[in-house]
Every structure is written in C-alpha cells, then in structure tokens.
XYZ file of C-alpha atoms in Angstrom:
654
model
C -60.881 109.907 94.204
C -63.882 109.878 96.456
C -64.168 109.506 100.209
C -66.879 107.110 101.337
C -67.776 108.155 104.887
C -66.083 106.241 107.687
C -64.644 103.482 105.545
C -62.217 105.852 103.842
C -62.205 103.608 100.735
C -60.451 105.305 97.828
C -61.958 104.809 94.369
C -59.460 105.470 91.578
C -61.027 106.861 88.385
C -59.352 106.739 84.976
C -58.596 110.248 83.673
C -59.174 109.057 80.106
C -62.722 108.067 81.020
C -65.194 110.711 79.771
C -67.082 110.350 83.058
C -63.985 111.344 85.026
C -64.546 114.427 87.146
C -61.914 115.685 89.554
C -63.094 115.927 93.152
C -61.817 117.624 96.260
C -61.283 114.941 98.892
C -61.539 115.840 102.575
C -60.709 113.514 105.434
C -62.165 113.649 108.942
C -60.062 115.686 111.340
C -59.881 113.008 114.018
C -57.174 111.807 116.351
C -56.303 108.401 114.967
C -54.884 107.431 118.359
C -58.327 107.762 119.934
C -59.854 105.975 116.951
C -57.454 103.083 117.552
C -58.445 102.924 121.234
C -62.142 102.899 120.397
C -61.699 100.140 117.816
C -59.814 98.137 120.411
C -62.573 98.579 122.983
C -65.290 97.656 120.492
C -63.425 94.633 119.069
C -64.760 91.108 119.564
C -62.495 89.774 122.325
C -63.723 86.325 123.474
C -61.078 86.083 126.205
C -62.719 88.957 128.157
C -65.639 88.421 130.581
C -68.926 89.242 128.876
C -70.131 91.736 131.499
C -66.892 93.720 131.752
C -67.226 97.529 131.564
C -65.264 99.706 129.149
C -63.145 101.103 131.965
C -62.282 97.642 133.287
C -61.737 96.426 129.723
C -59.168 99.180 129.168
C -57.432 98.264 132.418
C -57.387 94.588 131.466
C -55.971 95.291 128.030
C -53.040 97.236 129.500
C -51.672 93.856 130.586
C -51.653 92.756 126.917
C -50.819 95.968 125.032
C -48.483 98.816 125.921
C -50.805 101.817 125.982
C -47.767 104.055 126.505
C -46.859 103.541 122.831
C -49.001 105.714 120.505
C -47.513 104.050 117.432
C -48.523 100.623 118.669
C -52.083 101.767 119.402
C -52.386 103.310 115.940
C -51.049 100.122 114.372
C -53.493 97.973 116.352
C -56.381 100.225 115.307
C -55.416 99.979 111.637
C -54.951 96.199 111.882
C -58.365 95.739 113.495
C -59.940 97.836 110.744
C -58.206 95.714 108.084
C -59.344 92.456 109.685
C -62.902 93.715 109.975
C -62.999 94.978 106.391
C -61.640 91.752 104.937
C -63.662 89.585 107.359
C -60.607 87.440 108.107
C -61.665 84.249 109.900
C -65.399 84.836 109.470
C -65.671 85.003 105.697
C -68.799 82.860 105.588
C -70.469 84.318 108.677
C -73.166 86.956 108.855
C -71.876 90.555 108.695
C -73.005 91.134 112.282
C -70.490 88.578 113.543
C -67.293 90.307 114.562
C -63.852 88.935 113.840
C -62.783 87.168 117.061
C -59.448 88.365 118.441
C -58.028 85.508 120.505
C -54.719 86.975 121.610
C -52.417 90.001 121.325
C -48.716 89.453 120.847
C -46.190 92.284 120.448
C -43.707 91.666 117.652
C -40.281 93.197 118.257
C -37.769 91.983 115.691
C -34.236 91.984 117.019
C -35.118 94.386 119.865
C -35.491 93.621 123.577
C -38.918 94.537 124.917
C -38.649 97.271 127.522
C -41.820 98.639 129.105
C -42.048 102.045 130.749
C -42.050 100.534 134.230
C -38.623 98.974 133.627
C -37.114 102.450 133.622
C -37.622 102.406 137.394
C -34.131 100.881 137.243
C -32.988 104.518 136.875
C -31.836 104.076 133.313
C -33.033 107.675 132.898
C -33.946 110.155 135.630
C -34.921 113.792 135.097
C -34.399 116.301 137.909
C -35.415 119.941 138.052
C -32.639 122.324 137.147
C -30.956 123.732 140.292
C -31.250 127.283 139.002
C -34.282 129.061 140.437
C -34.817 130.640 137.037
C -35.327 127.259 135.386
C -37.450 125.457 137.980
C -40.548 125.569 135.789
C -39.070 124.496 132.473
C -35.473 123.449 132.984
C -34.594 119.808 133.512
C -31.313 117.990 133.805
C -30.370 114.355 133.876
C -30.273 113.056 137.434
C -28.307 110.179 138.901
C -29.016 107.337 136.488
C -27.391 104.823 134.196
C -27.337 107.554 131.538
C -24.178 108.723 133.272
C -22.573 106.400 130.690
C -23.100 109.253 128.255
C -19.487 110.365 127.944
C -19.939 111.390 124.335
C -17.896 114.347 123.137
C -20.309 115.397 120.389
C -24.057 115.840 120.026
C -24.086 113.377 117.155
C -22.607 110.763 119.452
C -25.182 111.476 122.138
C -27.957 110.886 119.619
C -26.559 107.401 118.998
C -27.344 106.597 122.611
C -30.889 105.882 121.518
C -29.429 102.407 122.076
C -30.651 102.931 125.657
C -34.220 102.892 124.327
C -33.700 99.916 122.025
C -31.514 97.165 123.551
C -30.722 94.698 120.807
C -30.834 90.930 120.398
C -28.391 91.040 117.474
C -25.198 89.318 118.581
C -23.267 90.811 115.670
C -24.159 94.333 116.781
C -23.288 93.641 120.412
C -19.937 92.101 119.502
C -19.051 95.070 117.295
C -19.746 97.446 120.174
C -17.870 95.316 122.668
C -14.738 95.020 120.521
C -14.545 98.813 120.326
C -15.051 99.140 124.088
C -12.335 96.537 124.781
C -9.918 98.397 122.504
C -10.386 101.814 124.109
C -10.497 100.614 127.719
C -7.030 99.142 127.322
C -4.485 101.443 129.052
C -2.043 101.150 126.159
C -4.574 102.828 123.854
C -5.241 105.816 126.131
C -3.323 108.245 123.868
C -5.368 107.193 120.834
C -8.542 107.629 122.871
C -7.566 111.175 123.883
C -6.723 112.076 120.287
C -10.090 110.880 119.013
C -11.961 112.563 121.884
C -10.270 115.871 121.086
C -11.379 115.560 117.453
C -14.920 114.505 118.368
C -15.369 117.648 120.499
C -15.244 119.707 117.300
C -17.857 117.674 115.412
C -21.021 119.733 114.907
C -24.202 119.451 112.913
C -24.217 122.833 111.175
C -27.235 124.059 109.194
C -25.833 126.121 106.295
C -27.816 128.704 104.340
C -26.719 131.908 102.636
C -29.394 134.017 104.286
C -28.499 133.528 107.945
C -25.221 131.617 108.245
C -23.044 133.115 110.984
C -19.290 133.438 111.027
C -19.203 130.975 113.907
C -21.048 128.463 111.707
C -18.238 128.652 109.136
C -15.678 128.168 111.883
C -17.590 125.154 113.192
C -17.849 123.720 109.691
C -14.104 124.060 109.167
C -13.332 122.453 112.534
C -15.823 119.658 111.850
C -14.359 118.782 108.456
C -10.776 119.073 109.670
C -11.534 116.931 112.747
C -13.255 114.342 110.538
C -10.043 114.117 108.503
C -8.073 113.555 111.723
C -10.511 110.836 112.819
C -10.258 109.138 109.425
C -6.461 109.212 109.401
C -6.331 107.873 112.973
C -8.796 105.075 112.187
C -6.783 104.006 109.125
C -3.784 103.406 111.392
C -5.767 101.280 113.868
C -6.235 97.487 113.667
C -8.361 96.526 110.668
C -9.795 93.628 112.654
C -12.162 96.077 114.386
C -15.157 96.643 112.102
C -15.731 100.249 113.228
C -12.214 101.300 112.220
C -12.636 99.684 108.814
C -15.958 101.479 108.297
C -14.515 104.884 109.212
C -11.449 104.430 107.039
C -13.573 103.471 104.026
C -16.532 105.827 104.520
C -14.578 109.034 105.187
C -13.441 109.851 101.661
C -10.534 112.030 100.521
C -13.067 114.734 99.635
C -13.006 115.768 103.293
C -9.391 116.870 102.988
C -10.206 118.834 99.824
C -13.154 120.575 101.534
C -11.031 121.486 104.568
C -8.342 123.020 102.345
C -10.937 124.855 100.285
C -12.572 126.441 103.341
C -9.180 127.417 104.730
C -8.184 129.024 101.395
C -11.476 130.880 100.857
C -12.786 132.062 104.235
C -11.062 135.010 105.926
C -11.951 134.101 109.521
C -10.091 137.045 111.092
C -11.810 139.639 108.893
C -15.134 137.844 109.264
C -14.996 138.165 113.046
C -13.991 141.827 112.880
C -16.775 142.724 110.443
C -19.254 140.226 111.922
C -20.079 138.878 108.465
C -18.759 136.279 106.069
C -15.613 137.564 104.304
C -13.639 135.975 101.482
C -9.854 136.130 101.364
C -8.180 138.234 98.610
C -7.189 136.650 95.281
C -9.915 134.006 95.448
C -12.331 135.608 92.967
C -11.363 138.670 90.835
C -14.978 139.811 90.668
C -15.273 139.851 94.461
C -11.970 141.708 94.769
C -13.228 144.360 92.316
C -16.443 144.859 94.249
C -14.463 145.108 97.484
C -12.244 147.813 96.008
C -15.356 149.754 95.135
C -16.619 149.328 98.685
C -13.290 150.446 100.170
C -13.236 153.631 98.097
C -16.916 154.263 98.555
C -16.605 156.396 101.695
C -14.528 159.177 100.086
C -16.591 159.013 96.917
C -19.867 159.438 98.819
C -18.439 162.410 100.703
C -17.853 164.171 97.388
C -21.386 163.304 96.230
C -22.879 164.664 99.490
C -20.959 167.938 99.103
C -22.498 168.440 95.654
C -25.987 167.500 96.921
C -25.763 170.061 99.737
C -25.331 172.885 97.207
C -28.861 172.239 95.855
C -30.661 171.778 99.225
C -32.708 174.265 101.267
C -30.341 176.828 102.817
C -31.751 175.955 106.264
C -30.125 172.495 106.012
C -26.540 172.878 107.175
C -25.255 169.359 106.510
C -26.040 166.130 104.704
C -24.507 162.778 103.868
C -24.971 159.998 101.359
C -25.288 156.540 102.924
C -25.422 153.023 101.544
C -27.921 150.511 103.009
C -27.786 146.917 101.738
C -30.926 145.837 99.864
C -32.125 149.479 99.759
C -29.260 151.220 98.020
C -27.889 154.795 98.208
C -29.853 157.463 100.082
C -29.442 161.134 100.953
C -29.686 161.701 104.711
C -30.401 165.160 106.228
C -31.211 166.338 109.769
C -34.837 167.004 110.670
C -35.619 170.707 111.121
C -37.790 171.916 114.051
C -40.400 173.153 111.589
C -40.792 169.659 110.094
C -43.709 168.246 112.145
C -46.176 166.594 109.796
C -45.345 164.284 106.931
C -46.251 167.023 104.476
C -43.377 169.099 105.896
C -40.875 166.425 104.816
C -41.465 167.046 101.122
C -38.550 168.684 99.220
C -38.353 169.618 95.576
C -36.438 167.104 93.476
C -36.265 164.552 96.321
C -38.320 161.413 97.027
C -38.972 160.947 100.779
C -38.250 157.391 101.971
C -38.372 157.236 105.794
C -37.604 158.988 109.094
C -35.093 157.470 111.492
C -33.605 158.995 114.659
C -34.531 162.557 113.633
C -32.928 162.163 110.243
C -34.816 162.243 106.960
C -33.832 159.890 104.157
C -34.466 160.676 100.476
C -33.722 159.411 97.012
C -32.246 161.968 94.660
C -31.219 161.944 91.027
C -27.595 161.315 92.012
C -28.428 158.442 94.417
C -30.456 156.773 91.654
C -27.474 157.105 89.342
C -25.285 155.502 92.009
C -27.714 152.587 92.273
C -27.534 152.082 88.515
C -23.769 152.528 88.379
C -22.619 150.543 91.418
C -25.661 148.424 92.153
C -26.198 146.752 95.525
C -22.552 146.006 96.296
C -23.235 144.043 99.458
C -25.722 141.708 97.788
C -23.531 141.408 94.715
C -20.598 140.282 96.828
C -22.777 137.772 98.707
C -24.088 136.476 95.391
C -20.543 135.720 94.251
C -19.593 133.600 97.328
C -18.702 129.971 97.651
C -21.249 127.821 99.548
C -20.470 124.226 100.509
C -23.212 121.991 101.201
C -24.410 104.084 142.544
C -20.944 103.156 142.893
C -20.084 106.733 142.208
C -22.080 107.919 145.225
C -21.276 105.363 147.966
C -17.772 104.755 149.344
C -18.788 101.217 150.370
C -20.422 98.841 147.933
C -20.954 95.135 148.614
C -20.782 93.035 145.456
C -23.139 90.067 145.113
C -23.239 87.329 142.511
C -26.219 86.271 140.415
C -26.648 83.093 138.409
C -29.767 81.832 136.684
C -29.979 78.869 134.330
C -31.850 75.610 133.988
C -29.507 74.024 136.510
C -29.457 77.063 138.815
C -32.820 78.154 140.224
C -34.613 80.272 137.620
C -37.027 81.556 140.271
C -35.228 83.236 143.156
C -37.148 84.531 146.181
C -35.285 87.027 148.358
C -36.364 87.754 151.926
C -34.801 90.106 154.409
C -35.591 93.120 156.577
C -36.420 96.458 155.065
C -33.341 98.516 154.121
C -31.222 95.363 153.841
C -30.624 95.848 150.105
C -33.215 93.642 148.363
C -34.385 96.325 145.920
C -30.814 97.384 145.177
C -29.926 93.806 144.292
C -32.870 93.591 141.886
C -31.828 96.850 140.247
C -28.232 95.641 140.014
C -29.250 92.550 138.064
C -31.650 94.498 135.838
C -29.138 97.230 135.020
C -26.307 94.813 134.228
C -28.588 92.882 131.867
C -29.718 96.121 130.216
C -26.158 97.400 129.799
C -25.116 94.140 128.161
C -28.014 94.407 125.723
C -26.906 97.843 124.513
C -23.349 96.599 124.004
C -21.801 98.207 127.052
C -19.287 96.805 129.474
C -20.881 95.838 132.780
C -19.743 96.436 136.389
C -18.815 92.826 137.154
C -15.630 90.787 137.425
C -17.104 88.281 135.015
C -20.430 88.099 133.190
C -22.048 85.736 130.726
C -25.434 87.083 129.682
C -27.654 85.415 127.119
C -29.910 87.255 124.692
C -33.099 88.341 126.447
C -36.329 89.140 124.628
C -37.726 91.358 127.354
C -37.221 92.864 130.811
C -40.395 93.077 132.910
C -40.587 94.822 136.276
C -43.027 95.199 139.135
C -40.927 97.417 141.325
C -42.491 100.849 141.623
C -46.037 102.070 141.108
C -46.451 104.918 138.672
C -48.623 107.835 139.772
C -52.244 106.804 139.512
C -54.123 110.115 139.407
C -53.573 110.626 135.684
C -54.767 107.146 134.738
C -57.669 106.930 137.178
C -56.533 103.648 138.739
C -55.620 102.737 142.303
C -52.014 102.000 143.151
C -52.785 98.318 143.679
C -54.648 98.153 140.363
C -51.548 99.469 138.599
C -49.427 96.903 140.453
C -51.780 94.196 139.178
C -51.477 95.466 135.605
C -47.691 95.383 135.824
C -47.790 91.853 137.192
C -50.307 90.757 134.543
C -48.042 92.072 131.777
C -45.147 90.024 133.144
C -47.324 86.913 133.488
C -48.854 87.199 130.020
C -45.846 88.329 127.986
C -42.698 86.859 129.546
C -41.019 83.816 128.022
C -38.164 81.532 128.946
C -35.791 84.190 127.590
C -37.205 87.051 129.682
C -35.959 88.668 132.889
C -38.677 89.419 135.472
C -37.971 91.612 138.526
C -40.678 91.774 141.220
C -40.389 93.829 144.396
C -42.977 93.666 147.190
C -45.940 92.638 145.046
C -49.175 92.340 147.034
C -48.452 94.862 149.769
C -51.051 97.272 148.369
C -53.988 95.214 149.701
C -54.741 93.191 152.835
C -52.185 90.600 153.858
C -54.208 87.486 153.022
C -55.206 88.652 149.521
C -51.761 89.999 148.667
C -50.075 86.821 149.887
C -52.509 84.649 147.914
C -51.983 86.541 144.661
C -48.213 86.401 145.038
C -48.229 82.658 145.763
C -50.551 82.003 142.800
C -48.354 83.995 140.419
C -45.201 82.108 141.424
C -47.021 78.771 141.219
C -48.240 79.686 137.710
C -44.673 80.165 136.495
C -43.422 77.023 138.248
C -46.132 74.938 136.567
C -44.638 75.630 133.134
C -41.992 73.499 131.416
C -38.533 74.527 132.688
C -37.518 76.029 129.343
C -40.556 78.364 129.412
C -39.975 79.730 132.920
C -38.488 83.264 132.880
C -35.468 84.271 134.934
C -37.358 85.606 137.966
C -35.948 87.590 140.859
C -38.571 88.316 143.519
C -38.174 90.235 146.765
C -40.863 89.998 149.454
C -41.586 90.573 153.141
C -44.367 87.971 153.104
C -42.456 85.411 155.190
C -45.651 83.352 155.477
C -45.215 82.549 151.798
C -42.448 80.175 152.857
C -43.440 79.363 156.435
C -46.909 78.124 155.417
C -45.588 76.097 152.486
C -47.717 77.882 149.878
C -45.349 77.148 146.995
C -44.923 73.828 145.186
C -41.618 72.003 145.472
C -39.499 72.677 142.399
C -35.874 72.434 141.404
C -36.305 75.808 139.701
C -37.001 77.505 143.035
C -34.266 78.852 145.312
C -34.334 81.063 148.411
C -31.942 83.895 149.216
C -31.646 86.443 151.992
C -29.538 89.481 152.846
C -27.295 88.901 155.817
C -27.750 90.971 158.997
C -26.372 90.917 162.533
C -27.916 92.045 165.827
C -25.575 93.791 168.264
C -27.605 94.246 171.423
C -30.636 96.228 170.352
C -28.898 97.481 167.213
C -29.461 95.877 163.819
C -26.396 95.856 161.544
C -26.859 95.412 157.783
C -24.113 93.408 156.087
C -25.733 93.565 152.591
C -24.235 90.171 151.723
C -26.450 87.748 149.813
C -26.615 84.162 151.040
C -28.838 81.145 150.690
C -31.622 80.852 153.231
C -34.796 82.425 154.539
C -35.159 85.464 156.778
C -37.166 84.522 159.881
C -37.905 88.066 161.076
C -38.621 91.423 159.495
C -36.767 93.254 162.297
C -39.370 95.965 162.011
C -38.801 97.198 165.573
C -35.043 97.539 165.075
C -35.527 99.430 161.835
C -38.148 101.668 163.469
C -35.655 102.558 166.189
C -33.013 103.299 163.554
C -35.522 105.575 161.829
C -35.913 107.628 165.020
C -39.314 106.517 166.335
C -39.715 107.086 170.123
C -38.410 104.189 172.210
C -41.653 103.813 174.187
C -43.607 103.541 170.950
C -41.263 100.846 169.616
C -41.452 98.859 172.855
C -45.244 98.997 172.849
C -45.288 97.858 169.206
C -43.069 94.875 170.048
C -45.355 93.984 172.960
C -48.502 94.209 170.806
C -46.864 92.181 168.007
C -45.812 89.446 170.418
C -49.309 89.231 171.917
C -50.842 89.039 168.446
C -48.392 86.327 167.340
C -49.006 84.173 170.426
C -52.772 84.727 170.492
C -52.847 86.728 173.732
C -55.350 89.602 174.140
C -53.917 93.044 173.527
C -55.035 95.350 176.347
C -55.608 99.064 175.873
C -53.092 101.353 177.585
C -54.113 104.889 178.547
C -52.019 107.838 177.713
C -51.183 108.464 181.384
C -49.758 105.672 183.580
C -51.477 104.523 186.833
C -48.653 106.031 188.894
C -49.134 109.408 187.240
C -52.897 109.182 187.841
C -52.346 108.421 191.553
C -50.034 111.408 191.909
C -52.638 113.631 190.306
C -55.383 112.500 192.686
C -53.132 113.017 195.729
C -52.185 116.499 194.566
C -55.813 117.493 194.131
C -56.704 116.117 197.595
C -53.822 117.910 199.307
C -54.863 121.159 197.739
C -58.236 121.022 199.546
C -58.850 123.302 202.558
C -60.608 120.974 204.997
C -61.356 123.908 207.351
C -63.421 125.562 204.664
C -67.070 125.266 205.692
C -68.230 125.646 202.087
C -66.205 122.645 200.919
C -68.439 119.785 199.784
C -66.210 116.825 200.449
C -68.811 114.288 199.338
C -69.042 115.955 195.937
C -65.253 115.880 195.558
C -65.169 112.182 196.466
C -67.932 111.437 193.973
C -66.857 113.614 191.054
C -63.058 113.550 191.317
C -61.677 110.773 193.475
C -63.990 107.829 192.675
C -63.815 108.182 188.854
C -60.019 108.339 189.021
C -59.865 105.305 191.281
C -62.181 103.385 188.961
C -60.030 104.141 185.958
C-alpha cells in the first residue's frame, strides 16, 4: 500500500507480483475534525453571499449544521471529500469547478432531533458539589428532568441514554409505556418492590485472576442470584407485556447453575477473614492437599529455622524461615550493628536477597530445597481455582392546557408581564413532549402527543465568549436553525426573541420570522409557541391574518398598587407590561419607580421629558436661606455683593 499525499488513496499491490515490495505507510497526524471544518468552509456553497468572510460563513453555517456534534462534522468532511473526488454533479466540467452544495439536511432515522439549546428545558443540569473539597472537580445533577432517574442499578442508569435520543418509533414507545402502566398500578406495588430489591444487587463486575477482590466475588454472586429472582418474577407476570416475555426467555437456566456453583465453591467467610479468595473444603482434592501443607507449614519452618541457626555466625542470636508468595522460602536474620555497607551483608553459604526493616533476607541450601519440594504454594493454589467468566419544589402549581393541531392554532403568541409564567409554560410544553418521546409518563391528566421529528428552542443564550459571537448573534443562529430545519412535525419554542438589539430591529425580525412560517401551507407549519413582550407586534398589526394564529396571555390582577400573578392561561392580549409594578415588587425605590412611570407616560403621549435635579427646589431654597442666616452682617469685612453674586444668584437661577 502506498500513501499519495493529501488524497490518501490506497493502492493495493498483488503479493504474487514480482514487483511487489512491502512499504511502511504513514498517515498525517491531523485532527480530522478540523479538516472537516476546513473542507466545509472551502466548499462551493452557492446559497452563501459571494463576499462573505470565513468567520461569518462559519456563523451562517451553524444555522444549517450542528457544530456541537464532532461526529457530524467529521461525516460532512468525509462526504465533501467523496463528492469532490468523484466529481458528482460536475462530471463533465473543468476540474477547477467545485461541486455545488445546494443544501444541508440532517438525517436522523427514527430519532427526534434535539439540539444543545433545547436542553435549556433543564433536561439535565450540573451543579457544583456542595462539599468544599470537590468544588473544583466534583459535580452533581441539579434540579432537572433527570430526577426521573430512579434506577436501582448502574446498568439501568446507562439505559437512560434515552434522554439523549428521544425516539419516533411507536413500537418502542408503546413497549415502554405498557411497562410504566403496569408498575404504576397500586395493585402491583409489591412486585415493584421485589424487583427493585433485586435490581439493587445488579453490578457490572470486571473479573480477572490477578486483581479480583473478595467483594467482587460477593457482588458476582448477588448479581447472578438476583438475576435468577428477576427471571422467576418475570415468568409469573403477564405475558402480554413484551419486556416480561423477553426477560423470561433471555435469562436462561444457566444462571441458577452459576449461582449454585459460586455458593458451593467460594468460602466467603474465610475469604473476608484472610482478605483473599478462598475455596471451600472438599471442592478440589488438590487444593485441599496444598492447604494442608500451608496449615502445617508454620511448625515445619520453625524446625528448619532451628537447624539453620546452628550453622550461622555466633553473633546472630535468632533467625526464622519465611514464605513470600512469588519469591519462595527465605532465611531472615536481624541486622547487626557492624553491618553497614552491602559488603558486610555477605555470609558464607548464603545468597543475600534484600534488606527490609533492619532484617536481612537470604537464600540457603535448605530454602532452595523447600522451593523444590513444596513449590510456590500460594500461586499453586490460585492456579487451581475456578474462574467464571418543579412540582417537587413549589407547593402551588397552576396547571394550564395546551392544544395544537391544524384546527387549533399551530402558532401561539403569548404576551404578559415579566414573571407571569410565560417561560415556565414554554418549558412545560417542551418537557412534556420530550418525556413522551422517551416513553415516559407525563405530568398531565390527559395527553395525546404525535411523533415529532425535532424540538427547536430559542429560549436562552449560551455563553458567547468561547465562540466569539455576540449574544444577539447567537440568538439569530438559534432562530435561523429553527426556521431552516423545522417541519410540520416539529415543536418550536421561542422566548423573547429580538430583545438583544434595538426595539425596531428586534420587532421587525420577530414579525418577519412569524410571517415566514404563516406563509407556508398549513401542514408544513411547525407547532410554535412564542412568548414576547413586544406588544407592538399585535397593536400595530404587523402579522398577517391567519387561522393558524392564536393569542394567549397569563392572567394578572391589580390590587391597588400591587400586581398579583394568577398564572392562569387565557385567550387574549396583554395591554401592559406592568413594568413599574414589577419594579416595585423587586424592591426598587418608590421615588425611582414613580419617576419612571412619569417619564414613560410623557414618552407615550409625546410630551417633553424635563430633567429633574437631584435636589428639589424646596431643598435648594432652604439651603440658600441657611447660608444667608449664617452671615454676620455686622462684620465689616463681609463682602455682601460677592455673596449675592457667587452664592445667592446662581442658586436662584437654578
């Protein structure tokens, strides 16, 4: 094989060919993700303006392609390379003519499209760990929809990748729902508790002879035994539920045999005492024989040490023979004060091995004989073993309905004061749709949810420092993705789009976006839920008349100067933002709120807004009088004219 520069073409050579010569092939050490991005930027894209810069091109393309997905970018890069190499669409053109890419369309078979911005619905939420010792690295799941994770085993938690891949497969959703309906029935609560107790013991245990712990064997036994309990329970449950049939058929009778085998072989009590894997007696005669040798080894080694001491230097008063797994039998003697250098450790007839804790360890003729006679008992025994392969947070929650179909307005515009619950309502609809698409029950008295192909959101701006874009530019990209990619089977949630720029421009962009959707055939219009404080959008009649369009608002009541939020959705249009009332509720000074209301009223009615000094005219008059009264008119050095000119007249003029 040979590598031909950037093309990476592979030429296969026949080994039987006499010209065949093996070659060492090296590939460029490049990040294919960056290569994919560069190919995308350099591709022939006729739908882009001709003078667009690379930076703006990248920003534009984020509305067509999810740059948060490395796999997608790599796939796009490889596809562009394939199209360019095969000259698809421009076979007869000059080689300088690039393959025109007219459109990008993400293909997601059987999976609902979920972009990163949709997770603003708090499907997941990471918080720093409360422990001060884990603030830098420790994270925990915050208040989010992932609270549905009530799994009793790690294997079950891994299955909740469903949260990342909502499905369009009705068969899959119905299978999940039939299981949920079964276990949420009160009459099946005892069965649920039994299965939960068994699932708590299910572990994924890596087994290897070299480092398997006693606790691993215990976990394995509990796992297999619990699996048997789950299988037996499932076989007694209704066969109409597919999951129960699968468990009953997939969990074979071998599980029961393995559980019995582990129970018969492993001595768990002795294993815990000795902190190593121990086999029960009468399982293997060879193991029992080796164990008997080990049990009698202590007295035997004492006799050997007594004989060794007779032949040692008279200065050595004691010695012992020890057994170390993997090393064998050694003679251990205390280190004498005169033994300083390594040369001092040498003794006739002994082979020095090592020094440990002021004891010298040697091999002798007798210890070598013990190695040959008894071998490495510990390793021999191990070699003979058996080895099997929001409502939760708030006491008051106001429920609101939602209905969207061809007969019910597909495009719903919600107005209402800040803090009235518009964003919460959007999140409620988005979360219920998401939960249905992963097969979960939903928090509603009744729900009928069709199969969606995507959920698009423009609800919260991601941090912009890392991507080098302004907040409004990111808002535009989110909106562009929804406009370009949504279909009649998509859910689109938009919250306060356009507020990141001046009022006229933001209002115009919002009105144009809604008008674009309303101009489509009814079947192609997404299910749109849009919250806005741009009341002029409706008051100025900027939207075309359409049966698909409906207007909603969150109900409020004014009690004197106090604004009361009722959080109840109703048809209609909010005529005021109640900004002053909300400002007062937020704790802004009363004088500031009153002045803001005055300035707003003057602006609305076209009256001039006059500047007000920090100090009132009454306070200024008091100040002038106080300064005048403090003068000593009998003082001959007093220059009254200067005081009148410098102090009194300027104050009076102001």
